[in-house]
Short mmCIF file of C-alpha atoms in Angstrom, two decimals:
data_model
loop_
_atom_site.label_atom_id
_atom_site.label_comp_id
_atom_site.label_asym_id
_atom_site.label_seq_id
_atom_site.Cartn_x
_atom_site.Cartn_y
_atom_site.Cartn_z
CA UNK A 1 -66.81 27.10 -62.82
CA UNK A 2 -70.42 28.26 -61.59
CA UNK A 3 -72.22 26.29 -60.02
CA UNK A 4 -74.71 24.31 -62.49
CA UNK A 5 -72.48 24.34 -65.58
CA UNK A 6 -72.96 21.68 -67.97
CA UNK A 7 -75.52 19.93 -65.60
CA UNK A 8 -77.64 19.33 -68.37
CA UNK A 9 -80.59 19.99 -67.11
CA UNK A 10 -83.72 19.57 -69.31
CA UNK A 11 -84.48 22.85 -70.95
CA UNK A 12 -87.26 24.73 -69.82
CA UNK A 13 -89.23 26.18 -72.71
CA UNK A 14 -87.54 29.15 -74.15
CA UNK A 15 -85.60 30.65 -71.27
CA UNK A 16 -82.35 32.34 -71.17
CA UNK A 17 -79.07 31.33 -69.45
CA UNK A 18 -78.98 30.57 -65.76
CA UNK A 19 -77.57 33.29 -63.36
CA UNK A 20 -74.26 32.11 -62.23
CA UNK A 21 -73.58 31.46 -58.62
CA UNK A 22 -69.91 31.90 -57.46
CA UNK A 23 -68.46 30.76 -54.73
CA UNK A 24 -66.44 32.78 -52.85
CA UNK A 25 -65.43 29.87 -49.67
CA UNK A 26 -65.50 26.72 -48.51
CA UNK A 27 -64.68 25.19 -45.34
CA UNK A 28 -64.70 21.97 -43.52
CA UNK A 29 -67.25 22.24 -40.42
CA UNK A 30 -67.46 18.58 -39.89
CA UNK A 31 -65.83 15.13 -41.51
CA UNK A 32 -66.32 11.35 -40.67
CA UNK A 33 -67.35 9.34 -43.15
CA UNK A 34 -69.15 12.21 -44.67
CA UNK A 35 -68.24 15.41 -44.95
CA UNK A 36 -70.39 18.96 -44.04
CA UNK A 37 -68.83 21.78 -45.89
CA UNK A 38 -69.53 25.81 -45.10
CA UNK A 39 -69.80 27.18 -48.53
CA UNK A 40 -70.55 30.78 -48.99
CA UNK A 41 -71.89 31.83 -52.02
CA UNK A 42 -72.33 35.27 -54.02
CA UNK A 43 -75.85 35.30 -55.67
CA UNK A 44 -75.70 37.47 -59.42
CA UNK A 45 -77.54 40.41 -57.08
CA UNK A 46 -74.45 41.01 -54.86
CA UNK A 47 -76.15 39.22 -51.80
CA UNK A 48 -73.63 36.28 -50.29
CA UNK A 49 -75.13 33.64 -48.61
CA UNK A 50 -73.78 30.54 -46.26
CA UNK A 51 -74.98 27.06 -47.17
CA UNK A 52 -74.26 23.78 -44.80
CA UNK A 53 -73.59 21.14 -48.08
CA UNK A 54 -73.04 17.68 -47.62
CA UNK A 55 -70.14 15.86 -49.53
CA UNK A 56 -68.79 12.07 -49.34
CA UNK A 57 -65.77 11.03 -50.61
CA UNK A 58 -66.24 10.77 -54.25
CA UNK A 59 -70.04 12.60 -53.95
CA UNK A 60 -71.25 9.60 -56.60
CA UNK A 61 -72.74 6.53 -55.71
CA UNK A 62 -74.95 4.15 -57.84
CA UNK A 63 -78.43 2.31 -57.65
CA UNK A 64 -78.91 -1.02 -58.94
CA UNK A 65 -82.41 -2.50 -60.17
CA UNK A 66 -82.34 -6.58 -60.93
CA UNK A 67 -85.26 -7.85 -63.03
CA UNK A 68 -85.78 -11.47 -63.91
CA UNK A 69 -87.51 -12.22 -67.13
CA UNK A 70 -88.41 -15.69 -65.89
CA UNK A 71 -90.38 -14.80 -63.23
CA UNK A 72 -90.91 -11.06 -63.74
CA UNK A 73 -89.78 -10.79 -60.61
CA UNK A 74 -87.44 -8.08 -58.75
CA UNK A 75 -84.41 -8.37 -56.39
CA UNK A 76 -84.37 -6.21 -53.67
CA UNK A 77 -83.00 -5.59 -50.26
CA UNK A 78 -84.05 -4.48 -46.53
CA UNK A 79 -81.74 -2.52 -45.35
CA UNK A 80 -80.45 -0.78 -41.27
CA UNK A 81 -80.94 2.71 -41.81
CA UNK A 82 -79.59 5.05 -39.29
CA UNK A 83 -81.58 7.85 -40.22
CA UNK A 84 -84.83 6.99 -39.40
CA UNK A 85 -83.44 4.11 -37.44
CA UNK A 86 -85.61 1.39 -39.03
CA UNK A 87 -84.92 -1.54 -41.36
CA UNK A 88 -86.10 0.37 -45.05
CA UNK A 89 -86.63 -0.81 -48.45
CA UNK A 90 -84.25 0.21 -51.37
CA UNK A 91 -82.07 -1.54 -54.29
CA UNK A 92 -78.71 -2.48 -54.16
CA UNK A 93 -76.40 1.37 -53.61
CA UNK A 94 -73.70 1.72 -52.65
CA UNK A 95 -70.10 4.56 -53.24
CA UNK A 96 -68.19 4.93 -56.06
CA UNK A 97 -64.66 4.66 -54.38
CA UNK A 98 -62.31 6.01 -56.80
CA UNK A 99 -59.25 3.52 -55.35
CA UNK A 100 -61.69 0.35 -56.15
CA UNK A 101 -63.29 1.28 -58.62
CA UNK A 102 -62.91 1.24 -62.46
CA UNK A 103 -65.74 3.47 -63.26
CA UNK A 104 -69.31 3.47 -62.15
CA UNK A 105 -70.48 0.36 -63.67
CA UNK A 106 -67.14 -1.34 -62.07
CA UNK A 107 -69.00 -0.32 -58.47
CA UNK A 108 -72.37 -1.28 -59.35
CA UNK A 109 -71.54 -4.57 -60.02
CA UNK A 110 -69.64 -4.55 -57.01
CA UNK A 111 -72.80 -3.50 -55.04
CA UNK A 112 -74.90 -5.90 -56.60
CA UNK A 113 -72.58 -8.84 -55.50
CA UNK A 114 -72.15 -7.47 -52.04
CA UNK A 115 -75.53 -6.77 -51.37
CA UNK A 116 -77.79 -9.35 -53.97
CA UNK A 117 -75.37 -11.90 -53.95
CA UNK A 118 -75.79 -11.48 -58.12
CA UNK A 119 -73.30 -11.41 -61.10
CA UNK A 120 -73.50 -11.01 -64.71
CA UNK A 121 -76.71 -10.35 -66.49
CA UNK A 122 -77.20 -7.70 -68.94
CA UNK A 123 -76.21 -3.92 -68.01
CA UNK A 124 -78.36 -1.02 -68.78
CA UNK A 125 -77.39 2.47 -67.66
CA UNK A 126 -80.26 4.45 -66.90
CA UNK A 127 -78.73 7.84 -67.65
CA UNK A 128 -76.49 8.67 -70.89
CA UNK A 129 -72.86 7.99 -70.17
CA UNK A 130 -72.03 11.97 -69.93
CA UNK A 131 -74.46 12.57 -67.83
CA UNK A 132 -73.29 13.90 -63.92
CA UNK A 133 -75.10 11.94 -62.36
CA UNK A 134 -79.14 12.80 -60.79
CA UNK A 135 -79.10 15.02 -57.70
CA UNK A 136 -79.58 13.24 -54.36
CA UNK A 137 -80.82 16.40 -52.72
CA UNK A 138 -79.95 20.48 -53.38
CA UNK A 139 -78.31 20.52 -50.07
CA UNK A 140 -75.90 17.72 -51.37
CA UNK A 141 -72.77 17.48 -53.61
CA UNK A 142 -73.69 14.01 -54.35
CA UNK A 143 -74.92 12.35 -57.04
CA UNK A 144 -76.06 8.85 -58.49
CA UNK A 145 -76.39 6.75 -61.50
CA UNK A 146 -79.22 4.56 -61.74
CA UNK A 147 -78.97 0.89 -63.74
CA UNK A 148 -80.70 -2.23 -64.80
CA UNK A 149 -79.93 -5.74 -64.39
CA UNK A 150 -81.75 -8.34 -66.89
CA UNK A 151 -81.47 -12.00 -65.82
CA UNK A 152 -78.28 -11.54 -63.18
CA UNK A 153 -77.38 -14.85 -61.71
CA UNK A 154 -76.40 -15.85 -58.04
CA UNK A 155 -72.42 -14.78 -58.00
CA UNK A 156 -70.82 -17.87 -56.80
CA UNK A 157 -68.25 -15.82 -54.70
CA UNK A 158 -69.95 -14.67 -51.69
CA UNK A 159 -68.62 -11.07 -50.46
CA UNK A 160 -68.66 -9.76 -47.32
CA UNK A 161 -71.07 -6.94 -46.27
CA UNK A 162 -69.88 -3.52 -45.23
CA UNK A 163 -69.23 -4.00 -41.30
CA UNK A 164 -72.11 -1.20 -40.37
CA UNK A 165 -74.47 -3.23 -42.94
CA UNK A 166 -77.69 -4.86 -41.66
CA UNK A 167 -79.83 -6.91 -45.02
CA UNK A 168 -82.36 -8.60 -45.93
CA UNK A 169 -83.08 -9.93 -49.25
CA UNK A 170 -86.20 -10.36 -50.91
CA UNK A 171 -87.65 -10.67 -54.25
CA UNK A 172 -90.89 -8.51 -55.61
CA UNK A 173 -93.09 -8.19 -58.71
CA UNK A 174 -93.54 -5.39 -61.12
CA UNK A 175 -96.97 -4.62 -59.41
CA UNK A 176 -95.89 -4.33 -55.83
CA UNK A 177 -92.39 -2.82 -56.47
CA UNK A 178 -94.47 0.01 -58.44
CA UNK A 179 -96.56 -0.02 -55.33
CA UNK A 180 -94.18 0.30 -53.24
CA UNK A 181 -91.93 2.86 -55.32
CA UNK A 182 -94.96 5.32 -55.07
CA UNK A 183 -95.77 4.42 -51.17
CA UNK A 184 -93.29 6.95 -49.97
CA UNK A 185 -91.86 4.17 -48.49
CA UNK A 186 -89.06 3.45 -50.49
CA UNK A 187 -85.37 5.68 -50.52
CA UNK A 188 -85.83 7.98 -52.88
CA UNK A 189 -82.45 7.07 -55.01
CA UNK A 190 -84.31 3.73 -55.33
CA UNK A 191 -87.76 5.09 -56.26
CA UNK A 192 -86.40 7.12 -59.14
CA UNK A 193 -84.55 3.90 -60.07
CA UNK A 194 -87.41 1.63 -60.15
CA UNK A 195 -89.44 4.31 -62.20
CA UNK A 196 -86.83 4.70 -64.62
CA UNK A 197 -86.35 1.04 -64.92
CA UNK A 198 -89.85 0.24 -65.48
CA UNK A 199 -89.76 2.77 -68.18
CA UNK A 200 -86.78 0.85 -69.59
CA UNK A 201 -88.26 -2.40 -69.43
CA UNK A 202 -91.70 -1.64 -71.25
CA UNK A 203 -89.52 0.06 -73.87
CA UNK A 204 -87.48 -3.16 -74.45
CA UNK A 205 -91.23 -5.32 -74.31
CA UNK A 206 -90.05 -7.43 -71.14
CA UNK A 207 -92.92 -5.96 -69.38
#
């Protein structure tokens, strides 16, 4: 299959097909947790090109957005990040492990235990259950699906964090998660989340 089919993308106007990309190689260049493949491509014009692409193990996770109609208040979490090597703001992620897992909604509600000490609450999935999943980044195989939480409650099981995780958790309103969604400051997973979920919300009239 090239690469792009049935990604559903939006359409574009009135354009024709997409060229097709093939790829003619891959190759494992590096693999811990996550995986750095060499893939070498043929472009439709003949040229081939090498591309470093970053996989994990299932290349889905998901993104979790808890909204309290009581309050109007958000759950969110500060979060180690080794990247920038900082404690960040972001929602609830976290892999979909295909050997714990169910299905995607199975390991959000996972995450959201684990990492928001939450349960139940009505689900919304943020993306139409055929869809891929959105693009973390083009170098990246991976993908997410983004969902909403209305009126969660505190999971009376506690779960134990991920041994590498560092959290905080805190609780924000619409104004200042908005705020903070278009700060820059926020993981960009979790930005597109809260924007879609805001969407979502206004639609059903809880905001």
């Amino acid at each position: 299959m090239a690469i792009g089919e049935g990604s559903d993308a939006a359409e574009a106007g009135s354009r024709g097909p997409d060229p097709e990309f093939t790829v003619i190689k891959e190759e494992t260049i590096f693999k811990r947790y996550v995986k750095v493949m060499d893939r070498q491509v043929r472009y439709p014009n003949g040229k081939e090109i090498s591309f470093d692409v970053f996989f994990t193990p299932s290349n889905h996770f998901v993104t979790i957005l808890p909204f309290f109609t009581a309050t109007k208040e958000f759950a969110l979490i500060r979060e180690y990040a080794q990247g920038p090597n900082a404690m960040c703001p972001c929602l609830a992620t976290g892999g979909y492990d295909l050997n714990k897992h169910k299905d995607v909604e199975d390991a959000a509600r996972s995450e959201l235990s684990e990492e928001c000490g939450l349960c139940e609450g009505t689900w919304e999935r943020l993306l139409p259950a055929d869809h891929p999943g959105a693009m973390e980044a083009k170098w990246s195989a991976t993908r997410f699906t983004p969902f909403l939480v209305v009126d969660p409650v505190t999971d009376p099981i506690i779960r134990q964090l991920d041994v590498e995780e560092f959290i905080v958790r805190e609780r924000m309103s619409a104004a200042h998660l908005e705020a903070l969604a278009y700060s820059g400051h926020l993981a960009l997973p979790s930005a597109t989340t809260v924007f879609m979920g805001l969407k979502k919300l206004r639609d059903m009239g809880l905001l």
